Amino acid sequence: MLPAIDAVVFDLDGLMFDTEALFYRVSCEMLEARGSRFTPEMMAAMIGRRSVEAGHVLKTMSGLDAPAEVLLADVRERFLAVVDTDVSPSPGLLVLLDHLKSRNIPAAVATSSRRVYAERLLNGHAIRDRFAFVLASEDVVNGKPDPEIYRKASDRLGKDPKSVLVLEDSRAGVEAARAAGAFVVGVPHEHSPAEGLHRADLIVPRLDDPALLARLGRSEAA
């Protein structure tokens, strides 16, 4: 019998918001301007990683001479210029958050992104108060797929990892959550297909999927 879920931890980019599509677009624009090309393979290698690892991938796979931090800074500038207007919550996010609230299940965020960016996104969409805390790239030594961030999230929630459900959209994130001992739900999208998330305990197409809500228990209002 599966243990009851006592808390939920959300990834951020690509999971709660459609940021990966925007990142792909601006990365294509940046590399094209520099005479190179951004590919789905590059995206797959970068998704879910901290900027230090993602920058290394960007430089290595693009074949450009510019330092990784310069390339990543160019992408970041293009991304942040439009993120407030060009990014939307993922389908079912608000339904899921309401479901958790009705069940008094605490939620937190564990992201490979920087804190200032995570807070900007959450506050900009008026959902920061739905989460007990945000763990960001600055809070860990080792990024995903290392389990450090999900172990820290479980500890801070005061929960056994086995009773924590983690929502992820990347292979690196799924591996991190599994290694931490959590129940892992993969939510694929265009830039992170389901086959890359096959080690998740459950794969659903959107955040208000009945199978996910059932795993979290019925709403007290139902």
GROMACS .gro file of C-alpha atoms in nm:
model
  222
    1MET     CA    1   0.000   0.000   0.000
    2LEU     CA    2   0.133   0.342  -0.095
    3PRO     CA    3   0.204   0.582   0.194
    4ALA     CA    4  -0.019   0.885   0.236
    5ILE     CA    5   0.114   1.209   0.088
    6ASP     CA    6   0.184   1.470   0.356
    7ALA     CA    7   0.348   1.740   0.141
    8VAL     CA    8   0.409   1.835  -0.222
    9VAL     CA    9   0.722   1.991  -0.370
   10PHE     CA   10   0.705   2.162  -0.708
   11ASP     CA   11   0.977   2.220  -0.961
   12LEU     CA   12   0.938   2.562  -1.125
   13ASP     CA   13   1.046   2.603  -1.488
   14GLY     CA   14   0.854   2.391  -1.735
   15LEU     CA   15   0.647   2.244  -1.453
   16MET     CA   16   0.449   2.533  -1.310
   17PHE     CA   17   0.509   2.771  -1.600
   18ASP     CA   18   0.569   2.728  -1.974
   19THR     CA   19   0.915   2.884  -1.946
   20GLU     CA   20   1.095   2.612  -2.139
   21ALA     CA   21   0.924   2.714  -2.463
   22LEU     CA   22   1.041   3.072  -2.410
   23PHE     CA   23   1.393   2.958  -2.320
   24TYR     CA   24   1.409   2.751  -2.637
   25ARG     CA   25   1.294   3.047  -2.846
   26VAL     CA   26   1.544   3.296  -2.707
   27SER     CA   27   1.828   3.042  -2.719
   28CYS     CA   28   1.756   2.989  -3.088
   29GLU     CA   29   1.764   3.365  -3.143
   30MET     CA   30   2.090   3.408  -2.951
   31LEU     CA   31   2.281   3.130  -3.125
   32GLU     CA   32   2.150   3.227  -3.467
   33ALA     CA   33   2.279   3.579  -3.410
   34ARG     CA   34   2.620   3.428  -3.335
   35GLY     CA   35   2.622   3.200  -3.639
   36SER     CA   36   2.530   2.878  -3.462
   37ARG     CA   37   2.211   2.681  -3.403
   38PHE     CA   38   2.023   2.570  -3.094
   39THR     CA   39   1.893   2.214  -3.117
   40PRO     CA   40   1.647   1.992  -2.929
   41GLU     CA   41   1.943   1.782  -2.816
   42MET     CA   42   2.100   2.086  -2.652
   43MET     CA   43   1.772   2.168  -2.482
   44ALA     CA   44   1.740   1.813  -2.351
   45ALA     CA   45   2.090   1.828  -2.205
   46MET     CA   46   2.025   2.164  -2.032
   47ILE     CA   47   1.673   2.121  -1.898
   48GLY     CA   48   1.643   2.095  -1.521
   49ARG     CA   49   2.007   2.192  -1.460
   50ARG     CA   50   2.153   2.489  -1.274
   51SER     CA   51   2.295   2.773  -1.482
   52VAL     CA   52   2.654   2.662  -1.425
   53GLU     CA   53   2.589   2.321  -1.580
   54ALA     CA   54   2.356   2.457  -1.847
   55GLY     CA   55   2.613   2.715  -1.955
   56HIS     CA   56   2.876   2.446  -2.001
   57VAL     CA   57   2.637   2.248  -2.222
   58LEU     CA   58   2.552   2.558  -2.424
   59LYS     CA   59   2.916   2.636  -2.497
   60THR     CA   60   3.028   2.279  -2.562
   61MET     CA   61   2.744   2.179  -2.792
   62SER     CA   62   2.725   2.510  -2.980
   63GLY     CA   63   3.094   2.498  -3.070
   64LEU     CA   64   3.134   2.872  -3.008
   65ASP     CA   65   3.448   3.029  -2.864
   66ALA     CA   66   3.267   3.273  -2.636
   67PRO     CA   67   3.282   3.187  -2.263
   68ALA     CA   68   2.986   2.992  -2.128
   69GLU     CA   69   2.893   3.273  -1.891
   70VAL     CA   70   2.876   3.520  -2.182
   71LEU     CA   71   2.647   3.296  -2.384
   72LEU     CA   72   2.424   3.228  -2.087
   73ALA     CA   73   2.410   3.597  -1.995
   74ASP     CA   74   2.292   3.678  -2.349
   75VAL     CA   75   2.017   3.416  -2.326
   76ARG     CA   76   1.919   3.534  -1.978
   77GLU     CA   77   1.892   3.897  -2.089
   78ARG     CA   78   1.667   3.805  -2.380
   79PHE     CA   79   1.459   3.576  -2.158
   80LEU     CA   80   1.407   3.822  -1.872
   81ALA     CA   81   1.310   4.098  -2.112
   82VAL     CA   82   0.987   3.916  -2.198
   83VAL     CA   83   0.926   3.661  -1.921
   84ASP     CA   84   0.667   3.877  -1.746
   85THR     CA   85   0.446   3.891  -2.056
   86ASP     CA   86   0.529   3.576  -2.252
   87VAL     CA   87   0.497   3.308  -1.982
   88SER     CA   88   0.176   3.155  -1.848
   89PRO     CA   89   0.088   2.907  -1.569
   90SER     CA   90   0.082   2.545  -1.682
   91PRO     CA   91  -0.261   2.385  -1.740
   92GLY     CA   92  -0.417   2.274  -1.415
   93LEU     CA   93  -0.175   2.453  -1.182
   94LEU     CA   94  -0.435   2.663  -1.002
   95VAL     CA   95  -0.673   2.366  -0.973
   96LEU     CA   96  -0.396   2.162  -0.812
   97LEU     CA   97  -0.302   2.441  -0.573
   98ASP     CA   98  -0.666   2.477  -0.470
   99HIS     CA   99  -0.686   2.101  -0.418
  100LEU     CA  100  -0.383   2.108  -0.189
  101LYS     CA  101  -0.526   2.398   0.007
  102SER     CA  102  -0.856   2.215   0.056
  103ARG     CA  103  -0.666   1.915   0.193
  104ASN     CA  104  -0.429   2.125   0.409
  105ILE     CA  105  -0.134   1.968   0.231
  106PRO     CA  106   0.170   2.198   0.251
  107ALA     CA  107   0.357   2.284  -0.068
  108ALA     CA  108   0.706   2.412  -0.143
  109VAL     CA  109   0.920   2.493  -0.445
  110ALA     CA  110   1.259   2.336  -0.526
  111THR     CA  111   1.414   2.488  -0.836
  112SER     CA  112   1.747   2.489  -1.015
  113SER     CA  113   1.691   2.857  -1.093
  114ARG     CA  114   1.805   3.155  -0.887
  115ARG     CA  115   1.593   3.277  -0.598
  116VAL     CA  116   1.534   3.629  -0.730
  117TYR     CA  117   1.398   3.489  -1.055
  118ALA     CA  118   1.182   3.227  -0.882
  119GLU     CA  119   1.031   3.486  -0.651
  120ARG     CA  120   0.970   3.720  -0.945
  121LEU     CA  121   0.778   3.452  -1.133
  122LEU     CA  122   0.573   3.336  -0.834
  123ASN     CA  123   0.490   3.687  -0.717
  124GLY     CA  124   0.415   3.802  -1.071
  125HIS     CA  125   0.145   3.537  -1.098
  126ALA     CA  126   0.021   3.598  -0.743
  127ILE     CA  127   0.088   3.246  -0.611
  128ARG     CA  128   0.392   3.295  -0.387
  129ASP     CA  129   0.172   3.273  -0.077
  130ARG     CA  130   0.067   2.920  -0.177
  131PHE     CA  131   0.412   2.787  -0.087
  132ALA     CA  132   0.574   2.750   0.253
  133PHE     CA  133   0.920   2.824   0.112
  134VAL     CA  134   1.133   2.830  -0.201
  135LEU     CA  135   1.461   2.642  -0.231
  136ALA     CA  136   1.675   2.774  -0.517
  137SER     CA  137   2.014   2.708  -0.674
  138GLU     CA  138   2.187   2.914  -0.404
  139ASP     CA  139   2.059   2.676  -0.136
  140VAL     CA  140   2.248   2.366  -0.252
  141VAL     CA  141   2.601   2.261  -0.328
  142ASN     CA  142   2.498   1.998  -0.581
  143GLY     CA  143   2.232   2.057  -0.845
  144LYS     CA  144   1.983   1.809  -0.985
  145PRO     CA  145   2.012   1.513  -1.057
  146ASP     CA  146   2.177   1.509  -0.714
  147PRO     CA  147   1.902   1.458  -0.451
  148GLU     CA  148   2.030   1.735  -0.220
  149ILE     CA  149   1.756   1.989  -0.293
  150TYR     CA  150   1.473   1.739  -0.240
  151ARG     CA  151   1.627   1.603   0.078
  152LYS     CA  152   1.652   1.959   0.208
  153ALA     CA  153   1.293   2.028   0.110
  154SER     CA  154   1.170   1.719   0.295
  155ASP     CA  155   1.373   1.810   0.604
  156ARG     CA  156   1.244   2.167   0.605
  157LEU     CA  157   0.886   2.043   0.568
  158GLY     CA  158   0.948   1.806   0.857
  159LYS     CA  159   0.835   1.509   0.648
  160ASP     CA  160   0.968   1.165   0.566
  161PRO     CA  161   1.067   1.178   0.196
  162LYS     CA  162   0.847   0.873   0.137
  163SER     CA  163   0.543   1.085   0.222
  164VAL     CA  164   0.648   1.374  -0.006
  165LEU     CA  165   0.520   1.395  -0.363
  166VAL     CA  166   0.752   1.574  -0.607
  167LEU     CA  167   0.631   1.720  -0.937
  168GLU     CA  168   0.896   1.734  -1.210
  169ASP     CA  169   0.922   1.789  -1.585
  170SER     CA  170   1.289   1.700  -1.643
  171ARG     CA  171   1.494   1.381  -1.640
  172ALA     CA  172   1.744   1.540  -1.400
  173GLY     CA  173   1.464   1.641  -1.165
  174VAL     CA  174   1.302   1.298  -1.170
  175GLU     CA  175   1.635   1.134  -1.088
  176ALA     CA  176   1.696   1.379  -0.803
  177ALA     CA  177   1.354   1.320  -0.648
  178ARG     CA  178   1.379   0.941  -0.681
  179ALA     CA  179   1.722   0.941  -0.517
  180ALA     CA  180   1.578   1.147  -0.231
  181GLY     CA  181   1.315   0.878  -0.174
  182ALA     CA  182   1.010   1.082  -0.274
  183PHE     CA  183   0.707   0.975  -0.476
  184VAL     CA  184   0.778   1.129  -0.818
  185VAL     CA  185   0.522   1.254  -1.067
  186GLY     CA  186   0.649   1.343  -1.413
  187VAL     CA  187   0.466   1.598  -1.626
  188PRO     CA  188   0.604   1.590  -1.982
  189HIS     CA  189   0.586   1.867  -2.239
  190GLU     CA  190   0.717   1.947  -2.586
  191HIS     CA  191   1.076   1.994  -2.471
  192SER     CA  192   1.077   1.708  -2.221
  193PRO     CA  193   0.887   1.406  -2.358
  194ALA     CA  194   0.746   1.128  -2.145
  195GLU     CA  195   1.012   0.873  -2.242
  196GLY     CA  196   1.273   1.084  -2.062
  197LEU     CA  197   1.065   1.075  -1.745
  198HIS     CA  198   1.010   0.699  -1.742
  199ARG     CA  199   1.161   0.656  -1.394
  200ALA     CA  200   0.883   0.863  -1.238
  201ASP     CA  201   0.631   0.672  -1.026
  202LEU     CA  202   0.346   0.834  -1.216
  203ILE     CA  203   0.331   1.031  -1.542
  204VAL     CA  204   0.039   1.266  -1.608
  205PRO     CA  205  -0.028   1.504  -1.898
  206ARG     CA  206  -0.124   1.804  -1.682
  207LEU     CA  207  -0.132   1.921  -1.323
  208ASP     CA  208  -0.502   1.864  -1.264
  209ASP     CA  209  -0.502   1.510  -1.399
  210PRO     CA  210  -0.748   1.288  -1.206
  211ALA     CA  211  -0.478   1.030  -1.134
  212LEU     CA  212  -0.265   1.294  -0.963
  213LEU     CA  213  -0.554   1.440  -0.764
  214ALA     CA  214  -0.654   1.088  -0.658
  215ARG     CA  215  -0.301   1.019  -0.532
  216LEU     CA  216  -0.334   1.331  -0.317
  217GLY     CA  217  -0.668   1.221  -0.176
  218ARG     CA  218  -1.013   1.356  -0.234
  219SER     CA  219  -1.086   1.720  -0.165
  220GLU     CA  220  -1.253   1.785   0.169
  221ALA     CA  221  -1.500   2.000  -0.021
  222ALA     CA  222  -1.599   1.708  -0.245
   0.00000   0.00000   0.00000
